[in-house]
Structure formats: structure tokens, C-alpha cells
mmCIF file of C-alpha atoms in Angstrom:
data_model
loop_
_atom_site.group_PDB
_atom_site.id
_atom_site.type_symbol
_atom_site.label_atom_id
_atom_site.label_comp_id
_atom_site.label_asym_id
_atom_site.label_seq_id
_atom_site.Cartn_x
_atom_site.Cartn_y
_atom_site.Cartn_z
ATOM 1 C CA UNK A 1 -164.326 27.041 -46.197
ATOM 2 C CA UNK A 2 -162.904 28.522 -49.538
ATOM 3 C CA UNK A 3 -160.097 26.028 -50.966
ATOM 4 C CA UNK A 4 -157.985 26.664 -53.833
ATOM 5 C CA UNK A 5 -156.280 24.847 -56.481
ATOM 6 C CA UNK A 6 -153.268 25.767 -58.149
ATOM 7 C CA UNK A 7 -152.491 24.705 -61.832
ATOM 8 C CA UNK A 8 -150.361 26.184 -64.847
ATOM 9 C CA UNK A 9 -146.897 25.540 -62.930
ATOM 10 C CA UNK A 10 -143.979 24.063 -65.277
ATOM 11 C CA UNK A 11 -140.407 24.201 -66.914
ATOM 12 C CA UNK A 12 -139.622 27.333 -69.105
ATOM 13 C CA UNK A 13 -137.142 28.563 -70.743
ATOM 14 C CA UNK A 14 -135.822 32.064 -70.126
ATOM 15 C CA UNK A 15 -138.066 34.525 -71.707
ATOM 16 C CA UNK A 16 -140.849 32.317 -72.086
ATOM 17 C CA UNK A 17 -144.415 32.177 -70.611
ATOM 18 C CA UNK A 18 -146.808 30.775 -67.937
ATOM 19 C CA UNK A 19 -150.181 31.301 -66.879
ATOM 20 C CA UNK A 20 -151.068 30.058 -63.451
ATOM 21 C CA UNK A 21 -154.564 29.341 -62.519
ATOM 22 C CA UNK A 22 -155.998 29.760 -59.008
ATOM 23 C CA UNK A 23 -159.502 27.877 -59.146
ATOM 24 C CA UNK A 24 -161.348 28.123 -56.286
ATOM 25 C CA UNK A 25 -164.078 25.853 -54.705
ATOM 26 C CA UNK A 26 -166.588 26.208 -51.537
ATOM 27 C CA UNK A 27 -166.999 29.818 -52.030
ATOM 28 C CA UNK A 28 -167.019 32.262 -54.670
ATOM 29 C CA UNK A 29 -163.855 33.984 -55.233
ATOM 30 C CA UNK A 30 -165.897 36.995 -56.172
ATOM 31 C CA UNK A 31 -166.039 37.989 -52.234
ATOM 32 C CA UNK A 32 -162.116 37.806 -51.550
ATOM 33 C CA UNK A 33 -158.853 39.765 -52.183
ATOM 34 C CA UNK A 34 -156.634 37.278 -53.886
ATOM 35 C CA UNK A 35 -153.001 37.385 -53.970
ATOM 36 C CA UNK A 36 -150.022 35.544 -55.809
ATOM 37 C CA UNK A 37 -146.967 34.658 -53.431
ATOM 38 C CA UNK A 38 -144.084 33.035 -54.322
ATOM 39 C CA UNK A 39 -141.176 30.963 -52.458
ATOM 40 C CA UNK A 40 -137.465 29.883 -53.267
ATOM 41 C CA UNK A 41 -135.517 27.553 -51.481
ATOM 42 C CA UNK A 42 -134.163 29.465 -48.534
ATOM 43 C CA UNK A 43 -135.913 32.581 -49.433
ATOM 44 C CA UNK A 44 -138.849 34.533 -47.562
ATOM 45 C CA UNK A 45 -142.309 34.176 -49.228
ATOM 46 C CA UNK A 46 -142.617 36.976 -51.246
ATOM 47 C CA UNK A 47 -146.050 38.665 -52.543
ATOM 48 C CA UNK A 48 -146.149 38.826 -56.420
ATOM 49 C CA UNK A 49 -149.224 40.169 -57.167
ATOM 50 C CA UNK A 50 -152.988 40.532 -56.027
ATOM 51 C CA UNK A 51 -156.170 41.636 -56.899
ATOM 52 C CA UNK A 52 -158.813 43.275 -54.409
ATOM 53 C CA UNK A 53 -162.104 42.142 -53.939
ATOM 54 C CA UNK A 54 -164.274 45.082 -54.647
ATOM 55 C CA UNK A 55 -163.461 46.742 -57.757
ATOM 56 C CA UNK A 56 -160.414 44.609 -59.531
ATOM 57 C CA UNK A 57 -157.722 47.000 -58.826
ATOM 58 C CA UNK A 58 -154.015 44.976 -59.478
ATOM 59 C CA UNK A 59 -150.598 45.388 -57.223
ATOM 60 C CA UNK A 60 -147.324 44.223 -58.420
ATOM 61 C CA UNK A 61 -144.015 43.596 -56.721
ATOM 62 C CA UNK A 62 -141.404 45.648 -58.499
ATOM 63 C CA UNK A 63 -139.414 42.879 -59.758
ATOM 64 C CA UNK A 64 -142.663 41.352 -61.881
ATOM 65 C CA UNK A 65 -144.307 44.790 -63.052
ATOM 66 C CA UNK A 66 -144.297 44.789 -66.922
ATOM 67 C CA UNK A 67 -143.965 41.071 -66.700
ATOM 68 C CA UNK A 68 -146.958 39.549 -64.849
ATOM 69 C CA UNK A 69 -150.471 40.196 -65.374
ATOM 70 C CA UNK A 70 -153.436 38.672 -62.583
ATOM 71 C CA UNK A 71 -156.604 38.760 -63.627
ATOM 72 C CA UNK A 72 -159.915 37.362 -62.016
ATOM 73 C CA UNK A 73 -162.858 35.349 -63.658
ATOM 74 C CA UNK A 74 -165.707 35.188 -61.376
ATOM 75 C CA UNK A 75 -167.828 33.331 -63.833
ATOM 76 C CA UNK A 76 -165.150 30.473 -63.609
ATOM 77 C CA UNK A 77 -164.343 31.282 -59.763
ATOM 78 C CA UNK A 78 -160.915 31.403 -61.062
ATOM 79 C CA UNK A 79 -158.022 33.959 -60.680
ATOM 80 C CA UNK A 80 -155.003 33.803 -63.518
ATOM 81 C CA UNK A 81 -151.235 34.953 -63.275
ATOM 82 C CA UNK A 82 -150.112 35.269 -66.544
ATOM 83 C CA UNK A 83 -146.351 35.113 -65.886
ATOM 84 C CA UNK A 84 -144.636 36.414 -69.736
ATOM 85 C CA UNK A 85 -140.457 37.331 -70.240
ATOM 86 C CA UNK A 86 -139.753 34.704 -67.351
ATOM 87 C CA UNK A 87 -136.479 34.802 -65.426
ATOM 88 C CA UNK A 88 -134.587 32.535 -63.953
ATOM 89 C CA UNK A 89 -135.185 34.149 -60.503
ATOM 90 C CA UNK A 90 -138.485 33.686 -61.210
ATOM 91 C CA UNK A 91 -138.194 30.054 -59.915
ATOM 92 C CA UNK A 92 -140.395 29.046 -56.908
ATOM 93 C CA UNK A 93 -143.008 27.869 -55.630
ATOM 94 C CA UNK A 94 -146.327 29.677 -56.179
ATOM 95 C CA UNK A 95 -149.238 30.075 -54.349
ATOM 96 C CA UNK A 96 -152.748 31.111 -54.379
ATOM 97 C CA UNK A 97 -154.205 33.323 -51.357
ATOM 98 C CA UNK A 98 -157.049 34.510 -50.365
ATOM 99 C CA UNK A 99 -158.438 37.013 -47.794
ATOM 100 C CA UNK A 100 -161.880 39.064 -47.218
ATOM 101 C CA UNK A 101 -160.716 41.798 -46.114
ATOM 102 C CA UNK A 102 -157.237 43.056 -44.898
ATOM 103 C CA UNK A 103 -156.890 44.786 -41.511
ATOM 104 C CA UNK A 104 -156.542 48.483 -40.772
ATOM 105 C CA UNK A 105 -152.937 49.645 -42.192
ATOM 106 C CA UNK A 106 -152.544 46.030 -43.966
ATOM 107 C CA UNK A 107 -150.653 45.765 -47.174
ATOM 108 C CA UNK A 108 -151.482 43.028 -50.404
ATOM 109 C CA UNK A 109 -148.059 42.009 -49.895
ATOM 110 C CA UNK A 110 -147.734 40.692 -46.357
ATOM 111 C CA UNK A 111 -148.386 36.896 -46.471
ATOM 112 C CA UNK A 112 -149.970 37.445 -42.840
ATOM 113 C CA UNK A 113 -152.907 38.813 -43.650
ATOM 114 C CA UNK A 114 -154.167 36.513 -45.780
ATOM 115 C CA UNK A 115 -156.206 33.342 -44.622
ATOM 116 C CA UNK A 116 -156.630 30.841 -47.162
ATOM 117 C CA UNK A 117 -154.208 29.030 -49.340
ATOM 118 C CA UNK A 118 -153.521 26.546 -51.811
ATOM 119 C CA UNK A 119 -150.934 24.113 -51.709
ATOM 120 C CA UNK A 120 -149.030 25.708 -54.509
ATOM 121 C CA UNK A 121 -147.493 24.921 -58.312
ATOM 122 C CA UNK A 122 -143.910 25.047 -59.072
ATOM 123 C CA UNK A 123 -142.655 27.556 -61.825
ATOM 124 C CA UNK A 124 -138.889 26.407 -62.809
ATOM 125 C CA UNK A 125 -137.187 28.832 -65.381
ATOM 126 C CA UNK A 126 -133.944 27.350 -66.747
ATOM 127 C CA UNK A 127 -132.026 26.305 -70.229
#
């Protein structure tokens, strides 16, 4: 069983930078779709970002395009978020997940469709 462990997580000011780390043990990350999700206080988990398995094609929510980069390392069996121009609404909870291979009609974005997860890093952006 793949786990995952989340790093990178901190305080920042507005407009400054992060880069999350996703490192990945048991199994080789080089085999899984991997996906960024964050969650506020009160808020729905929302996908961020994610990276497929096959060929290292990138999604983006909206609100992080331009901002956020995700990148994957197999060498290291580590996925990155590199999180630049933070926001305050950028505050959550981030997590790591993983999944072989989505379902018929699935979309990177749906937390539901993805199987393994790490216990997450916070990200707090505030003066």
C-alpha cells in the first residue's frame, strides 16, 4: 500500500511562495495519477491540481492557474506543488492523493476517485 507524506506547509505572507512536497513510500509514484486537494474550515475539499500517470499532463482549478505549478520526480518518488503569488484564500489544509486510474467519465478534480492519501500540511497566508 502506497503512503504519502506531505511536507513544505507554512506561514506566508501575501504574495509569497510555497512548495509542497508529496513523497511517497511503498510504491512508486511513477504508476499513479496524483492530485493536490485542499480544505478550509467549513469549506468542501476542493481539487487544486493533478498530474496523470502516463504522460505528465497538468490540470488546474481556475482559481490557482498562473499561480501553482505540480510537477512529478519519479527518481525521488516525489510530486511538488509549487504554490507562488499566494492569497489569503489560499489557506487550508493540503493534501496529497493518489489514484491508478480514474473511472469511465471521472474527472482529476473529484476527491472520490482517488484512493490514497496523506494526512496533509497546512498552508496559512496572512500579514
Amino acid at each position: 500500500q502506497v503512503q504519502f507524506v506531505e511536507s513544505g506547509g507554512g506561514l506566508v505572507q501575501p504574495g509569497g511562495s510555497l512548495r509542497l512536497s508529496c513523497a511517497a513510500s511503498g510504491s512508486s509514484l511513477a504508476y499513479y495519477r496524483v492530485g493536490w486537494f485542499r480544505q478550509a474550515p467549513g469549506k468542501e475539499r476542493e481539487g487544486v491540481s493533478c498530474i496523470s500517470r502516463s504522460d505528465g499532463i497538468t490540470y488546474y482549478a481556475d482559481s490557482v492557474k498562473g499561480r501553482f505549478t505540480i510537477s512529478r520526480d519519479n527518481a525521488k518518488n516525489t510530486v511538488y506543488l509549487q504554490m507562488n503569488s499566494l492569497k489569503p484564500e489560499d489557506t487550508a489544509v493540503y493534501y496529497c492523493a493518489a489514484v491508478q486510474w480514474l473511472s469511465y467519465g471521472g474527472v482529476w478534480y473529484n476527491a472520490r476517485d482517488y484512493v490514497y492519501w496523506g494526512q496533509g500540511t497546512q498552508v496559512t497566508v496572512s500579514s
